[in-house]
Structure formats: structure tokens, C-alpha cells
């Protein structure tokens, strides 16, 4: 794919005269400076053609037409863009990778080779964890489609197209490629798509893996025991791990804000690439609220480079005995530091939102919020679920995983208590690859987690 991208808007974009720190959100005080820095990078050194060439050479990309039968108006045909790479291993499992908002298909660039080749990892080159060979040779055929309206996929014209319609499109794509049964992975809104696939196509979607899931609080009907525990902890303000009510998830709140008036917001973001960049920076670097004094807050990947120097020694020694016993291979993601996006990576991320325009994605986000609040969306599915968590050590906004038992068969869990990552496929690719291999091909307490039927039958 070759895209014509000029930058007259960037040249005339005004720069704010000052950057005002916001109370209670000190990490946001430098957002304007970081936006300006990336604007200058765009004008002075960013090369979209180089990025475009790299994506085309490393990611096998295709487009095919899929008909959406459940459109509220009439069946519509959409050209769906997707990445598809087959493993040389004939027994490989088809793995559907569902990206989130506001991400895109480039989220898979750091994991695709290691997932198709069972002997490699993005950074280390090892095929297994120390002392743990479960799933080490598990290989995958990778399918990573772009949500309609994202990347190079056509946008649906139906106002009702959201999570459900996306699941239908992705299931249709898997059938078009000849995959009768498959597994799926997604984080954020990608996880919601995976859930819709598990609910609608349980005979095809055999298992799901996700990272950092957010589960709704249990109701008395869905989980009476968990409901009572939750109520007691909330009334007593208990300082229980996963039940600290002093924090609120910033990510979902921000996503909800962007989805309220998609068309109104789209006019501004379409007219200003720098405005879009600032909005995406805000999403990318949103982490948790500070737990205490300013010096103890969770470090954003966009903070001043002075802070890593001040806190580096403390974080390097912040490994617990539990993590040592687990035998987790510790690479770049193992230092306890958030991944730091460089300007080129941020601009690549932004370009994949700028090229199709943000309106369709924001409209999809609005409908996705509506779909996930429907009562049927929270019904129980026996589809096995594997979970990896990538949080800072003192994270106070992670929802308890037990809340998910009322809607999933939680069969596999791996926790990283000092590896904060919002997009693990991009920020912690080595660990995600290992987890996918182990999750979809391992044993936990003598129990076969995911027993796949013969894919050829």
C-alpha cells in the first residue's frame, strides 16, 4: 500500500504559548511539550515512506470482500484488510489477533515472526522459559484483520455496526481463509471482539487469551459469593488486593469520553493532525492515578528522562521472591519500567489513525460501548479464557480476576506484577509470545488447559 501524505496542516499548526500543569494529574503537565516535540520530529525527521516500506516488507497484507448479513439497513459488502502469515509447522493453530481502539494492525509487527516460528522470540531468540517447557513449540498461523473503519478496511455505513458486526466480519474472514476452528487474542476492545466471537461462534472460537482485562463487578444473580465479598470490601473500604476503591480506571473513562460525540470530535481531529496526535498521546500514556505523594506515582512512558535516572536503582531492585521462583525470563520488559515509545513509533501509531480518518473509528467506539452494556453480552460462555496481567507493582485499579468467573471459564493465568504494559504485543512482545505459546499448549496442575481437536477434520 502506498499513501500520499503531505503536511501543510503541520506547518501552519499553532503551538500553545505555555503548558499548564493540571492538579492531581502531574504526568499530564508535559503532554503539550511532548506533542510539540513529535510535531517537530514529523517535520524534520519522520519518514512515512520508510515506515510504509517496512510494514509492507514485514507484514504480509491482503484485502478481501466480506458481506455483513446482519446490517440494520441491508447486507453490505466491506473490503477487509488483514495480515496473514502461515507457519511452516503443519500442526500450527490458527490464531486470530484482534486489535483495540485506537490501535491498528501494526500492533502485531513485533510478535508475528516469533508466533509463526516456534524457535524464536522478538528480543531474546529463545523458544522457552527457564525451567518451563510447556507450550514452547506451539506455533500459530497468524491472522490480524483491521476492524472496519480502521487501517485499510472499509467502514460500515450502518449506525448499528459495532462489536457484534466486527465479530461477524472476522468470523467470515476466518471461514474465507479455510480455518474451521481457531483461537483468538485481544486486549481492550479487541478482547470485547473476542468475547463476541466466543458467544456467537463457540464451535469455532475454541479459546481466548487476553491481557489486563477489565471485568464488571459481579451482581447477586451472576455471582452471589463474589457480590457479597465485593459489597463488604466496599463498605469497609478494605485494602484488599484488587479491591482498593481509591482508584478508578482512567482508560475506560477516557474511551467513553471520546465516544460520546464521535462526529463532532472527528471534525476537529480531521482538521488537525497535531490535535489527533495529542489525543492519541493522552490515550497511550494513560496509566493509573497516583497512589500517594508525587514521587510515588506510577511512571508514564512519556515523562521526563530525568525520572528514570532518579528511580532506576529502586525499580531494578524491586523484584519479589515470587517472581524469582516463577522463573520468568527477564529482558527489556523485566526491569519494572514502563516501555518508552520513541517519536517514530508514536507517529506511526498516529498515521494509521490519520490515514483512514478518525470519524469511523469513533463511531465504531460509540456503538461498541452500547454493545458491551447489553445484558446478553455478559452472559456466561464456557469458552476457556487465558489471562496475562501486566501491571505496575502498586497498581490500584486492576479489577479482580475472580469477577470474570461469572462470564468466562478462566482456565489459565499469568501475572507480571512489575511489568506495566498497555499494549503487550508492542510493549512486552517477548512475554506475550511466551504466554500465548504456554496458554494454548500447556498444563496447569495436571489439567490440559486447551485440548484442541484435529484442525484438519
Coordinates of C-alpha atoms in Angstrom, one line a residue:
X1 CA 0.0 0.0 0.0
X2 CA 1.3 3.4 -0.9
X3 CA -0.2 6.5 0.7
X4 CA 0.2 10.2 -0.3
X5 CA 0.8 12.1 2.9
X6 CA 1.7 15.8 2.8
X7 CA 1.9 18.0 5.9
X8 CA 0.5 21.6 5.2
X9 CA -1.6 21.3 8.4
X10 CA 1.5 20.6 10.4
X11 CA 3.4 23.6 9.0
X12 CA 0.7 26.0 10.0
X13 CA -0.3 24.4 13.2
X14 CA 0.0 26.9 16.1
X15 CA 1.9 25.9 19.2
X16 CA 0.4 26.7 22.6
X17 CA 2.2 29.6 24.3
X18 CA 2.5 27.7 27.6
X19 CA 2.0 24.4 29.2
X20 CA -0.2 24.5 32.3
X21 CA 0.2 21.6 34.8
X22 CA -3.1 20.0 35.8
X23 CA -3.8 19.4 39.5
X24 CA -3.8 15.7 40.5
X25 CA -2.5 14.7 37.1
X26 CA 1.1 15.8 37.2
X27 CA 2.1 13.4 34.4
X28 CA -0.1 15.4 32.0
X29 CA 1.8 18.6 32.6
X30 CA 4.3 17.8 29.9
X31 CA 1.9 16.5 27.3
X32 CA 2.0 19.7 25.3
X33 CA 5.7 19.7 25.2
X34 CA 5.8 16.1 24.0
X35 CA 3.2 16.9 21.3
X36 CA 5.4 19.7 20.1
X37 CA 8.5 17.5 20.1
X38 CA 6.7 14.9 18.0
X39 CA 5.4 17.6 15.6
X40 CA 9.0 18.8 15.1
X41 CA 10.1 15.2 14.6
X42 CA 7.4 14.8 11.9
X43 CA 8.6 17.9 10.1
X44 CA 12.3 17.4 10.5
X45 CA 13.0 13.6 10.6
X46 CA 9.9 11.4 10.3
X47 CA 9.8 9.4 7.0
X48 CA 6.4 7.8 6.3
X49 CA 7.7 6.2 3.2
X50 CA 10.3 4.3 5.2
X51 CA 7.7 3.1 7.7
X52 CA 5.3 2.2 4.8
X53 CA 8.1 0.2 3.2
X54 CA 8.9 -1.6 6.4
X55 CA 5.3 -2.6 7.1
X56 CA 4.9 -3.8 3.5
X57 CA 8.1 -5.9 3.7
X58 CA 7.5 -7.4 7.2
X59 CA 3.7 -7.8 7.3
X60 CA 2.0 -9.9 4.5
X61 CA -1.1 -7.8 3.8
X62 CA -4.2 -8.6 1.8
X63 CA -7.8 -7.4 1.2
X64 CA -10.9 -9.4 0.6
X65 CA -14.6 -8.6 0.5
X66 CA -16.8 -9.8 3.3
X67 CA -20.6 -9.5 3.3
X68 CA -22.1 -8.4 6.6
X69 CA -25.6 -10.1 6.8
X70 CA -26.9 -8.5 10.0
X71 CA -26.7 -4.9 8.9
X72 CA -29.7 -2.8 10.1
X73 CA -30.2 -1.4 6.6
X74 CA -29.3 -4.2 4.2
X75 CA -26.4 -6.7 3.7
X76 CA -23.3 -4.7 2.9
X77 CA -20.0 -5.8 1.4
X78 CA -16.9 -4.4 3.0
X79 CA -13.3 -4.7 1.8
X80 CA -11.4 -6.0 4.8
X81 CA -7.7 -5.5 5.2
X82 CA -5.8 -8.2 7.1
X83 CA -2.3 -9.5 7.8
X84 CA -1.9 -13.3 7.2
X85 CA 1.2 -15.3 7.8
X86 CA 1.2 -19.1 7.8
X87 CA 3.6 -21.1 9.9
X88 CA 5.8 -23.7 8.3
X89 CA 4.7 -26.0 11.1
X90 CA 1.8 -28.1 9.6
X91 CA 0.3 -28.6 13.1
X92 CA 0.2 -24.9 13.8
X93 CA -3.0 -23.4 15.4
X94 CA -4.8 -20.6 13.6
X95 CA -4.6 -17.5 15.9
X96 CA -6.9 -14.5 15.3
X97 CA -5.3 -11.3 16.7
X98 CA -7.9 -8.6 17.4
X99 CA -6.5 -5.1 17.8
X100 CA -8.1 -2.5 20.1
X101 CA -9.0 1.2 19.7
X102 CA -7.2 3.3 18.8
X103 CA -4.6 0.8 17.7
X104 CA -4.3 -0.9 14.3
X105 CA -2.8 -4.0 12.5
X106 CA 0.8 -2.8 13.1
X107 CA 0.3 -3.9 16.7
X108 CA 1.4 -7.4 15.5
X109 CA 4.7 -6.4 13.9
X110 CA 6.8 -7.4 16.9
X111 CA 5.2 -10.8 17.6
X112 CA 4.2 -12.2 14.2
X113 CA 7.6 -13.9 13.4
X114 CA 8.0 -15.4 16.8
X115 CA 4.4 -16.8 16.8
X116 CA 4.8 -18.4 13.4
X117 CA 8.3 -19.7 14.2
X118 CA 8.3 -21.7 17.4
X119 CA 12.1 -21.3 17.9
X120 CA 12.3 -17.6 18.0
X121 CA 11.4 -14.6 20.2
X122 CA 11.5 -10.9 19.2
X123 CA 14.3 -9.9 21.5
X124 CA 15.9 -13.0 23.1
X125 CA 15.8 -15.6 20.4
X126 CA 14.8 -18.3 22.9
X127 CA 11.8 -20.6 22.4
X128 CA 11.0 -21.4 26.1
X129 CA 11.2 -20.0 29.6
X130 CA 13.8 -21.2 32.0
X131 CA 12.6 -24.3 33.7
X132 CA 9.2 -24.3 31.8
X133 CA 8.9 -26.1 28.5
X134 CA 5.1 -26.1 28.4
X135 CA 3.9 -24.8 25.0
X136 CA 7.5 -24.0 23.9
X137 CA 7.0 -25.5 20.5
X138 CA 3.5 -24.2 19.9
X139 CA 3.3 -22.5 16.5
X140 CA 0.5 -20.4 15.0
X141 CA -0.9 -19.3 11.7
X142 CA -1.4 -15.5 12.3
X143 CA -4.5 -13.6 11.1
X144 CA -4.7 -10.0 12.1
X145 CA -7.6 -8.1 10.4
X146 CA -8.3 -4.4 10.6
X147 CA -11.6 -3.5 12.2
X148 CA -13.9 -2.0 9.6
X149 CA -13.2 1.7 9.5
X150 CA -9.6 1.2 10.9
X151 CA -6.4 0.9 8.9
X152 CA -7.2 0.0 5.3
X153 CA -10.6 -1.7 5.9
X154 CA -13.8 -0.1 4.6
X155 CA -16.0 1.5 7.2
X156 CA -19.6 0.2 7.6
X157 CA -22.3 2.7 6.8
X158 CA -24.7 1.1 9.4
X159 CA -25.2 3.0 12.6
X160 CA -25.5 -0.3 14.4
X161 CA -22.2 -1.7 13.4
X162 CA -20.0 -2.3 16.4
X163 CA -18.6 -5.3 18.4
X164 CA -21.2 -7.8 17.0
X165 CA -20.7 -6.8 13.4
X166 CA -17.0 -6.9 13.8
X167 CA -17.2 -10.4 15.1
X168 CA -19.3 -11.5 12.1
X169 CA -16.8 -9.9 9.7
X170 CA -13.8 -11.6 11.5
X171 CA -15.6 -15.0 11.6
X172 CA -16.4 -14.6 7.9
X173 CA -12.7 -13.9 7.2
X174 CA -11.6 -17.0 9.0
X175 CA -14.0 -19.1 7.0
X176 CA -12.8 -17.4 3.8
X177 CA -9.3 -18.4 4.7
X178 CA -10.4 -22.0 5.3
X179 CA -10.0 -22.1 9.1
X180 CA -12.8 -24.1 10.6
X181 CA -11.6 -23.8 14.2
X182 CA -9.3 -21.3 15.8
X183 CA -8.2 -19.4 18.9
X184 CA -8.2 -15.7 19.5
X185 CA -6.3 -13.0 21.4
X186 CA -7.2 -9.4 22.1
X187 CA -6.7 -6.7 24.7
X188 CA -9.1 -3.8 25.4
X189 CA -11.7 -3.5 22.8
X190 CA -10.0 -6.4 21.0
X191 CA -10.9 -8.6 24.0
X192 CA -14.6 -7.4 23.6
X193 CA -14.4 -8.6 20.0
X194 CA -13.0 -12.0 21.2
X195 CA -15.9 -12.2 23.6
X196 CA -18.5 -11.6 20.9
X197 CA -16.8 -14.4 18.8
X198 CA -16.9 -16.8 21.8
X199 CA -20.6 -16.1 22.4
X200 CA -21.6 -16.2 18.7
X201 CA -19.3 -18.9 17.4
X202 CA -18.4 -21.3 20.3
X203 CA -17.9 -24.2 18.0
X204 CA -15.3 -22.2 16.0
X205 CA -13.6 -20.0 18.6
X206 CA -12.1 -22.7 20.8
X207 CA -10.3 -20.5 23.3
X208 CA -9.4 -16.8 24.1
X209 CA -6.4 -15.1 25.6
X210 CA -6.3 -11.6 26.8
X211 CA -4.1 -9.2 28.8
X212 CA -5.1 -6.7 31.6
X213 CA -8.9 -7.5 31.3
X214 CA -11.5 -5.3 32.9
X215 CA -14.5 -7.2 34.3
X216 CA -17.7 -5.7 35.6
X217 CA -18.4 -6.0 39.3
X218 CA -20.4 -9.2 40.0
X219 CA -24.2 -9.0 40.6
X220 CA -26.1 -11.1 43.1
X221 CA -27.6 -13.1 40.3
X222 CA -24.3 -13.7 38.4
X223 CA -22.1 -14.5 41.3
X224 CA -23.6 -14.2 44.8
X225 CA -20.4 -15.0 46.7
X226 CA -18.3 -12.6 44.8
X227 CA -21.1 -10.0 45.0
X228 CA -21.2 -10.2 48.9
X229 CA -17.4 -10.1 49.1
X230 CA -17.4 -7.0 46.9
X231 CA -20.1 -5.3 48.9
X232 CA -18.3 -6.0 52.2
X233 CA -15.0 -4.8 50.9
X234 CA -16.6 -1.6 49.5
X235 CA -18.5 -0.8 52.7
X236 CA -15.5 -1.3 54.9
X237 CA -13.1 0.3 52.4
X238 CA -10.9 -2.8 52.8
X239 CA -7.3 -2.6 51.5
X240 CA -7.6 -5.9 49.7
X241 CA -5.5 -6.6 46.6
X242 CA -7.7 -5.9 43.6
X243 CA -10.4 -4.3 45.8
X244 CA -8.9 -0.9 46.5
X245 CA -11.7 1.5 45.8
X246 CA -9.5 4.6 46.0
X247 CA -8.6 4.3 42.3
X248 CA -10.5 4.4 39.1
X249 CA -9.6 3.1 35.7
X250 CA -8.6 6.1 33.5
X251 CA -8.5 4.2 30.2
X252 CA -12.2 3.3 30.0
X253 CA -13.3 6.7 31.3
X254 CA -11.2 8.4 28.5
X255 CA -12.6 6.0 25.9
X256 CA -16.1 6.7 27.0
X257 CA -15.5 10.5 26.7
X258 CA -14.2 10.1 23.1
X259 CA -17.2 8.1 22.1
X260 CA -19.9 10.5 23.3
X261 CA -19.9 12.8 20.3
X262 CA -17.9 11.0 17.6
X263 CA -18.8 13.2 14.6
X264 CA -18.3 16.5 16.5
X265 CA -14.9 15.3 17.7
X266 CA -14.0 13.9 14.3
X267 CA -14.2 17.4 12.7
X268 CA -11.5 18.7 15.0
X269 CA -9.3 15.7 14.7
X270 CA -9.6 15.5 10.9
X271 CA -8.7 19.2 10.6
X272 CA -5.7 19.0 12.9
X273 CA -3.2 16.1 12.7
X274 CA -1.4 17.6 15.7
X275 CA -4.7 17.6 17.6
X276 CA -5.1 13.9 16.7
X277 CA -1.5 13.3 17.9
X278 CA -2.2 15.0 21.2
X279 CA -5.4 12.9 21.7
X280 CA -3.6 9.6 21.0
X281 CA -0.7 10.6 23.2
X282 CA -3.2 11.0 26.0
X283 CA -4.6 7.6 25.4
X284 CA -1.2 5.9 25.0
X285 CA 0.3 7.2 28.2
X286 CA -2.8 7.0 30.4
X287 CA -1.9 4.8 33.3
X288 CA -3.2 4.7 36.9
X289 CA -3.9 7.5 39.3
X290 CA -1.0 8.3 41.7
X291 CA -1.1 6.2 44.9
X292 CA 0.5 8.7 47.2
X293 CA 3.0 11.5 47.1
X294 CA 4.1 12.8 43.8
X295 CA 7.3 10.8 43.9
X296 CA 5.4 7.5 44.3
X297 CA 3.2 7.8 41.3
X298 CA 3.1 5.3 38.5
X299 CA 5.6 6.4 35.9
X300 CA 4.2 7.3 32.5
X301 CA 6.3 6.3 29.4
X302 CA 6.2 9.9 28.3
X303 CA 7.6 11.5 31.5
X304 CA 10.9 13.4 31.6
X305 CA 14.0 11.3 31.1
X306 CA 15.2 12.6 34.4
X307 CA 12.7 10.4 36.3
X308 CA 14.1 7.1 35.1
X309 CA 17.5 8.1 36.4
X310 CA 16.1 9.0 39.8
X311 CA 14.0 5.8 40.1
X312 CA 16.1 3.4 38.1
X313 CA 18.0 1.9 41.0
X314 CA 14.9 1.4 43.1
X315 CA 13.0 -0.3 40.3
X316 CA 15.9 -2.6 39.3
X317 CA 15.9 -3.9 42.9
X318 CA 12.1 -4.2 43.0
X319 CA 11.8 -7.9 42.1
X320 CA 10.0 -10.1 44.6
X321 CA 10.8 -13.6 45.6
X322 CA 7.7 -14.8 43.9
X323 CA 8.9 -13.6 40.6
X324 CA 12.3 -15.3 41.1
X325 CA 10.6 -18.6 41.9
X326 CA 8.4 -18.3 38.9
X327 CA 11.4 -18.3 36.6
X328 CA 10.3 -15.6 34.3
X329 CA 12.9 -14.7 31.7
X330 CA 13.7 -11.1 32.3
X331 CA 14.6 -9.0 29.3
X332 CA 14.0 -5.4 28.5
X333 CA 10.5 -5.7 29.9
X334 CA 11.7 -7.2 33.2
X335 CA 13.2 -4.1 34.8
X336 CA 9.9 -2.9 36.2
X337 CA 9.9 0.2 33.9
X338 CA 7.2 1.2 31.5
X339 CA 8.0 0.9 27.9
X340 CA 9.1 4.2 26.4
X341 CA 7.7 4.9 23.0
X342 CA 10.1 6.8 20.7
X343 CA 8.7 9.6 18.4
X344 CA 8.8 7.5 15.3
X345 CA 6.7 4.7 16.9
X346 CA 4.1 7.3 18.2
X347 CA 3.9 8.9 14.7
X348 CA 3.5 5.5 13.0
X349 CA 0.7 4.8 15.5
X350 CA -0.9 8.1 14.7
X351 CA -0.6 7.8 11.0
X352 CA -2.6 4.6 11.0
X353 CA -5.4 6.6 12.6
X354 CA -4.9 9.7 10.4
X355 CA -5.0 7.9 7.0
X356 CA -8.5 6.4 7.3
X357 CA -9.7 9.4 9.3
X358 CA -10.9 9.2 12.9
X359 CA -14.6 9.5 12.3
X360 CA -15.4 5.9 11.5
X361 CA -13.3 4.6 14.4
X362 CA -15.0 7.0 16.9
X363 CA -18.4 6.0 15.6
X364 CA -17.5 2.3 16.0
X365 CA -16.3 3.1 19.5
X366 CA -19.6 4.6 20.4
X367 CA -21.5 1.6 19.2
X368 CA -19.0 -0.7 20.9
X369 CA -19.9 0.9 24.2
X370 CA -23.5 0.3 23.6
X371 CA -22.9 -3.4 22.6
X372 CA -20.9 -4.2 25.7
X373 CA -23.6 -2.9 28.0
X374 CA -26.3 -5.2 26.6
X375 CA -27.3 -7.8 29.1
X376 CA -26.7 -10.7 26.7
X377 CA -23.1 -9.6 26.3
X378 CA -22.4 -10.5 29.9
X379 CA -23.9 -14.0 29.8
X380 CA -21.7 -16.9 30.7
X381 CA -19.6 -18.7 28.0
X382 CA -17.8 -22.0 28.6
X383 CA -15.1 -20.9 26.2
X384 CA -11.7 -21.2 28.1
X385 CA -10.0 -17.9 28.8
X386 CA -6.3 -17.3 29.5
X387 CA -5.2 -14.1 31.2
X388 CA -1.9 -12.3 31.4
X389 CA -1.6 -9.2 33.6
X390 CA 1.0 -6.5 33.0
X391 CA 0.7 -4.0 35.9
X392 CA 3.0 -1.8 37.9
X393 CA 3.7 -3.3 41.4
X394 CA 1.4 -0.9 43.3
X395 CA -1.4 -0.7 40.7
X396 CA -4.6 0.1 42.5
X397 CA -7.1 -0.1 39.6
X398 CA -6.8 -3.6 38.3
X399 CA -10.2 -5.4 38.7
X400 CA -10.1 -8.8 40.5
X401 CA -9.9 -11.6 38.0
X402 CA -12.4 -13.6 40.0
X403 CA -15.0 -11.2 38.8
X404 CA -14.7 -12.7 35.4
X405 CA -15.7 -16.2 36.5
X406 CA -19.4 -15.3 36.1
X407 CA -18.9 -14.8 32.4
X408 CA -15.9 -17.0 31.5
X409 CA -14.2 -20.3 32.2
X410 CA -10.9 -18.8 33.4
X411 CA -8.5 -21.7 32.8
X412 CA -5.0 -20.0 32.8
X413 CA -3.5 -17.0 34.5
X414 CA 0.0 -15.5 34.4
X415 CA 0.7 -12.4 36.5
X416 CA 3.6 -9.9 35.9
X417 CA 3.5 -7.6 38.9
X418 CA 6.3 -5.3 37.8
X419 CA 5.9 -5.2 34.0
X420 CA 3.4 -2.4 33.2
X421 CA 2.2 -2.6 29.6
X422 CA -0.9 -1.3 28.0
X423 CA -0.3 -3.0 24.6
X424 CA 1.7 -6.1 25.4
X425 CA 2.2 -7.0 21.8
X426 CA 4.1 -3.8 21.3
X427 CA 5.4 -3.0 24.8
X428 CA 6.2 -6.6 26.0
X429 CA 6.3 -8.8 22.9
X430 CA 8.6 -11.5 24.3
X431 CA 6.5 -12.1 27.3
X432 CA 3.3 -12.1 25.3
X433 CA 4.7 -14.7 22.8
X434 CA 5.7 -17.0 25.6
X435 CA 2.3 -16.6 27.3
X436 CA 0.4 -17.4 24.1
X437 CA 2.5 -20.5 23.5
X438 CA 2.1 -21.7 27.1
X439 CA -1.5 -20.8 27.3
X440 CA -2.7 -22.5 24.2
X441 CA -0.5 -25.6 24.6
X442 CA 0.3 -26.1 28.3
X443 CA -0.7 -27.8 31.5
X444 CA -1.7 -26.2 34.8
X445 CA -1.9 -28.5 37.8
X446 CA -2.1 -31.6 35.6
X447 CA -5.1 -30.1 33.7
X448 CA -4.9 -29.8 30.0
X449 CA -6.0 -26.2 29.6
X450 CA -6.9 -26.2 25.9
X451 CA -7.4 -29.5 24.2
X452 CA -7.8 -28.7 20.5
X453 CA -9.4 -31.1 18.1
X454 CA -7.7 -32.0 14.9
X455 CA -7.6 -28.8 12.9
X456 CA -7.7 -30.8 9.6
X457 CA -11.0 -32.5 10.4

